[in-house]
């Protein structure tokens, strides 16, 4: 079974530019998460989708960040305009209820490392 | 507010030694979940364990073991007979009953296993 795919793996931009990241979750996974992981810290949830609806975007800086999950499959996270403090790894994860359990284990992609100069 | 503290930023041990990673958490919830994740150099987080706050039994899985002590709000992780492949960043994390998928991560401990 293929894992969570993310692209690009690396991106370098200048501040005030725009950037977009793409995530393809594991097939059949209804829930999709975007995390921001700043160097030396643990991941922080930015936004969570259930199918194509937003469950939680309380920690998403909505003045510059946006995300969508059209058709409830792939998702795109955009930053416009980027700031220096947005330099981080952006991780995508997906989950789906397992058989015989109520716990939805999250499976993570390899992340996109963003450097803002 | 929920908080996870991993006081050890970086640890280096020689292969085959045992190593314990510390985790202390704070929560006002009576029901909560504790996790450990591994982040190898490739970047993706790998789930290791999830523990319910009502289950204080220690758990062993191969060379990995976890010690949950509610009295001290700790959930420590021990690797026995460490191997070079264990080199990674390890995160302890916490979530509550109502949102068990909203995971609050600690800052992680970077573990170096030296050959």
CSV table of C-alpha atoms in Angstrom, one decimal:
chain,number,residue,atom,x,y,z
A,1,UNK,CA,0.0,0.0,0.0
A,2,UNK,CA,1.4,3.4,-1.0
A,3,UNK,CA,2.1,5.9,1.8
A,4,UNK,CA,1.3,9.6,2.0
A,5,UNK,CA,2.9,11.4,-0.9
A,6,UNK,CA,4.0,15.0,-0.7
A,7,UNK,CA,5.6,17.4,-3.2
A,8,UNK,CA,7.9,19.1,-3.6
A,9,UNK,CA,10.3,17.8,-1.0
A,10,UNK,CA,12.3,21.0,-0.8
A,11,UNK,CA,11.4,24.6,-1.7
A,12,UNK,CA,13.4,27.8,-1.4
A,13,UNK,CA,11.7,31.2,-1.9
A,14,UNK,CA,12.2,34.8,-0.9
A,15,UNK,CA,10.0,36.5,1.6
A,16,UNK,CA,6.7,37.9,0.2
A,17,UNK,CA,6.6,35.2,-2.5
A,18,UNK,CA,3.9,32.6,-2.7
A,19,UNK,CA,4.3,28.9,-2.4
A,20,UNK,CA,2.1,25.8,-2.5
A,21,UNK,CA,2.5,22.3,-1.2
A,22,UNK,CA,0.7,19.2,-2.4
A,23,UNK,CA,-0.4,16.1,-0.5
A,24,UNK,CA,-1.9,12.9,-1.7
A,25,UNK,CA,-3.1,10.8,1.3
A,26,UNK,CA,-3.3,7.0,1.6
A,27,UNK,CA,-6.1,5.7,-0.6
A,28,UNK,CA,-9.4,5.6,1.3
A,29,UNK,CA,-8.3,7.8,4.2
A,30,UNK,CA,-11.1,10.3,4.9
A,31,UNK,CA,-9.1,12.5,7.3
A,32,UNK,CA,-6.2,14.6,6.3
A,33,UNK,CA,-3.9,16.8,8.4
A,34,UNK,CA,-1.4,19.5,7.7
A,35,UNK,CA,1.3,20.1,10.3
A,36,UNK,CA,4.0,22.7,10.6
A,37,UNK,CA,7.3,21.6,12.2
A,38,UNK,CA,9.8,24.4,12.9
A,39,UNK,CA,13.4,23.3,13.4
A,40,UNK,CA,13.9,21.9,16.9
A,41,UNK,CA,10.2,21.6,17.7
A,42,UNK,CA,7.5,19.1,17.4
A,43,UNK,CA,4.8,19.2,14.7
A,44,UNK,CA,2.0,21.6,15.2
A,45,UNK,CA,-1.4,21.0,13.7
A,46,UNK,CA,-2.4,23.7,11.2
A,47,UNK,CA,-5.6,22.3,9.7
A,48,UNK,CA,-7.6,19.0,9.7
A,49,UNK,CA,-10.0,17.9,6.9
A,50,UNK,CA,-12.7,15.3,7.1
A,51,UNK,CA,-13.4,14.4,3.5
A,52,UNK,CA,-13.5,17.8,1.9
A,53,UNK,CA,-14.8,19.7,5.0
A,54,UNK,CA,-12.6,21.5,7.6
A,55,UNK,CA,-12.7,20.0,11.1
A,56,UNK,CA,-10.2,22.3,12.8
A,57,UNK,CA,-8.3,25.2,11.5
A,58,UNK,CA,-7.9,27.0,14.8
A,59,UNK,CA,-4.1,27.2,14.5
A,60,UNK,CA,-3.9,28.2,10.8
A,61,UNK,CA,-2.7,31.8,10.3
A,62,UNK,CA,-5.6,32.6,8.0
A,63,UNK,CA,-4.2,36.0,6.9
A,64,UNK,CA,-1.5,34.2,4.8
A,65,UNK,CA,-2.2,30.5,4.9
A,66,UNK,CA,-4.9,28.7,3.0
A,67,UNK,CA,-5.7,25.0,2.4
A,68,UNK,CA,-8.2,23.1,0.3
A,69,UNK,CA,-9.1,19.5,-0.2
A,70,UNK,CA,-11.2,19.4,-3.4
A,71,UNK,CA,-13.1,16.1,-3.9
A,72,UNK,CA,-12.0,14.9,-0.5
A,73,UNK,CA,-8.7,13.3,-1.8
A,74,UNK,CA,-5.6,15.5,-2.6
A,75,UNK,CA,-4.9,18.6,-0.7
A,76,UNK,CA,-3.0,21.8,-1.3
A,77,UNK,CA,-1.6,24.1,1.4
A,78,UNK,CA,-0.7,27.7,0.2
A,79,UNK,CA,1.3,30.5,1.8
A,80,UNK,CA,0.8,34.0,0.4
A,81,UNK,CA,2.9,36.0,1.1
A,82,UNK,CA,5.6,34.0,2.9
A,83,UNK,CA,7.5,35.4,5.9
A,84,UNK,CA,10.9,34.4,7.3
A,85,UNK,CA,9.2,32.6,10.2
A,86,UNK,CA,7.4,30.3,7.9
A,87,UNK,CA,10.6,28.4,7.3
A,88,UNK,CA,9.8,24.9,8.5
A,89,UNK,CA,8.9,21.4,7.4
A,90,UNK,CA,5.3,21.0,6.4
A,91,UNK,CA,4.0,17.5,7.1
A,92,UNK,CA,0.9,15.9,5.7
A,93,UNK,CA,-0.8,13.0,7.5
A,94,UNK,CA,-3.9,10.9,6.8
A,95,UNK,CA,-6.0,8.6,8.9
A,96,UNK,CA,-9.0,6.3,8.7
A,97,UNK,CA,-10.9,4.3,11.3
A,98,UNK,CA,-9.3,0.9,11.5
A,99,UNK,CA,-11.3,-2.3,11.7
A,100,UNK,CA,-12.0,-3.3,15.3
A,101,UNK,CA,-10.7,-0.1,16.8
A,102,UNK,CA,-12.0,3.5,17.3
A,103,UNK,CA,-8.5,4.9,17.1
A,104,UNK,CA,-7.5,6.6,13.9
A,105,UNK,CA,-3.7,6.2,13.6
A,106,UNK,CA,-2.1,9.0,11.6
A,107,UNK,CA,0.2,8.1,8.8
A,108,UNK,CA,2.7,10.8,7.9
A,109,UNK,CA,4.3,11.8,4.6
A,110,UNK,CA,8.0,12.8,4.3
A,111,UNK,CA,7.3,16.5,4.4
A,112,UNK,CA,8.2,19.5,2.4
A,113,UNK,CA,11.1,21.6,3.7
A,114,UNK,CA,10.5,25.3,3.1
A,115,UNK,CA,13.2,27.9,3.4
A,116,UNK,CA,12.2,31.5,3.2
A,117,UNK,CA,15.1,33.9,2.5
B,1,UNK,CA,-3.6,23.7,28.9
B,2,UNK,CA,-1.9,20.6,27.7
B,3,UNK,CA,1.8,20.5,27.6
B,4,UNK,CA,4.5,17.9,26.9
B,5,UNK,CA,8.1,18.4,28.1
B,6,UNK,CA,11.0,16.4,26.8
B,7,UNK,CA,13.9,17.8,28.8
B,8,UNK,CA,16.6,15.8,26.9
B,9,UNK,CA,17.3,17.7,23.7
B,10,UNK,CA,20.0,15.3,22.5
B,11,UNK,CA,21.4,12.0,23.7
B,12,UNK,CA,24.3,9.9,22.4
B,13,UNK,CA,25.0,6.3,23.4
B,14,UNK,CA,27.2,3.6,22.1
B,15,UNK,CA,25.5,0.7,20.3
B,16,UNK,CA,24.1,-2.0,22.5
B,17,UNK,CA,23.7,0.3,25.5
B,18,UNK,CA,20.2,0.8,26.9
B,19,UNK,CA,18.8,4.3,26.7
B,20,UNK,CA,15.8,6.0,28.3
B,21,UNK,CA,14.0,9.0,26.9
B,22,UNK,CA,12.1,11.0,29.4
B,23,UNK,CA,8.6,12.6,28.9
B,24,UNK,CA,6.6,14.6,31.4
B,25,UNK,CA,3.2,15.9,30.5
B,26,UNK,CA,0.6,18.3,31.9
B,27,UNK,CA,-3.1,18.1,31.5
B,28,UNK,CA,-6.3,18.8,33.4
B,29,UNK,CA,-8.2,16.1,31.7
B,30,UNK,CA,-9.0,12.9,33.5
B,31,UNK,CA,-9.0,10.9,30.3
B,32,UNK,CA,-6.2,11.5,27.8
B,33,UNK,CA,-3.9,9.6,25.5
B,34,UNK,CA,-0.1,9.5,25.4
B,35,UNK,CA,1.9,8.7,22.3
B,36,UNK,CA,5.5,8.2,21.2
B,37,UNK,CA,6.5,8.8,17.6
B,38,UNK,CA,9.9,8.2,15.8
B,39,UNK,CA,11.2,10.6,13.1
B,40,UNK,CA,14.1,9.1,11.2
B,41,UNK,CA,16.3,11.2,8.9
B,42,UNK,CA,13.8,10.5,6.0
B,43,UNK,CA,11.4,12.8,7.8
B,44,UNK,CA,8.1,11.0,8.2
B,45,UNK,CA,6.8,10.4,11.7
B,46,UNK,CA,6.3,6.7,12.6
B,47,UNK,CA,3.8,5.8,15.2
B,48,UNK,CA,5.2,3.7,18.1
B,49,UNK,CA,2.6,3.5,20.8
B,50,UNK,CA,-0.6,5.0,22.1
B,51,UNK,CA,-1.6,4.7,25.8
B,52,UNK,CA,-4.9,5.5,27.5
B,53,UNK,CA,-4.6,7.3,30.8
B,54,UNK,CA,-6.5,4.5,32.6
B,55,UNK,CA,-4.1,1.9,31.5
B,56,UNK,CA,-1.0,2.2,33.6
B,57,UNK,CA,0.5,-1.1,32.8
B,58,UNK,CA,4.0,-0.9,31.3
B,59,UNK,CA,4.3,-2.2,27.8
B,60,UNK,CA,7.1,-4.0,26.1
B,61,UNK,CA,7.5,-4.5,22.3
B,62,UNK,CA,10.7,-6.2,21.4
B,63,UNK,CA,13.6,-3.9,22.4
B,64,UNK,CA,11.2,-1.1,23.2
B,65,UNK,CA,9.4,-0.6,26.5
B,66,UNK,CA,7.3,2.2,28.0
B,67,UNK,CA,6.9,3.2,31.7
B,68,UNK,CA,3.7,5.1,32.4
B,69,UNK,CA,3.5,6.7,35.9
B,70,UNK,CA,0.4,8.8,36.5
B,71,UNK,CA,1.7,9.9,39.9
B,72,UNK,CA,4.6,11.7,38.4
B,73,UNK,CA,2.9,12.5,35.0
B,74,UNK,CA,5.6,10.7,33.1
B,75,UNK,CA,5.6,8.4,30.2
B,76,UNK,CA,9.2,7.3,29.6
B,77,UNK,CA,10.5,5.2,26.7
B,78,UNK,CA,13.4,2.8,27.0
B,79,UNK,CA,15.3,1.2,24.1
B,80,UNK,CA,17.2,-1.9,25.2
B,81,UNK,CA,20.4,-3.0,23.4
B,82,UNK,CA,20.3,0.0,21.1
B,83,UNK,CA,21.2,-0.2,17.4
B,84,UNK,CA,22.4,2.3,14.9
B,85,UNK,CA,19.0,2.2,13.2
B,86,UNK,CA,17.4,3.6,16.3
B,87,UNK,CA,19.1,6.9,15.6
B,88,UNK,CA,16.2,9.4,15.1
B,89,UNK,CA,14.3,12.1,16.8
B,90,UNK,CA,11.7,10.7,19.2
B,91,UNK,CA,8.6,12.7,20.1
B,92,UNK,CA,6.3,12.2,23.1
B,93,UNK,CA,2.8,13.5,22.6
B,94,UNK,CA,-0.6,14.0,24.3
B,95,UNK,CA,-4.2,14.3,23.3
B,96,UNK,CA,-7.5,14.4,25.1
B,97,UNK,CA,-10.5,12.2,25.1
B,98,UNK,CA,-12.7,14.5,23.1
B,99,UNK,CA,-10.1,15.0,20.3
B,100,UNK,CA,-7.8,12.0,20.4
B,101,UNK,CA,-6.6,13.0,16.9
B,102,UNK,CA,-5.5,16.5,18.0
B,103,UNK,CA,-2.0,15.6,19.1
B,104,UNK,CA,0.2,18.0,21.1
B,105,UNK,CA,3.8,17.1,20.5
B,106,UNK,CA,6.8,17.7,22.7
B,107,UNK,CA,10.0,19.2,21.2
B,108,UNK,CA,11.6,15.9,20.7
B,109,UNK,CA,14.8,14.1,21.8
B,110,UNK,CA,17.4,13.5,19.1
B,111,UNK,CA,19.0,10.1,19.7
B,112,UNK,CA,22.4,9.2,18.3
B,113,UNK,CA,23.5,5.6,18.5
B,114,UNK,CA,27.2,5.4,17.9
B,115,UNK,CA,28.7,2.3,16.3
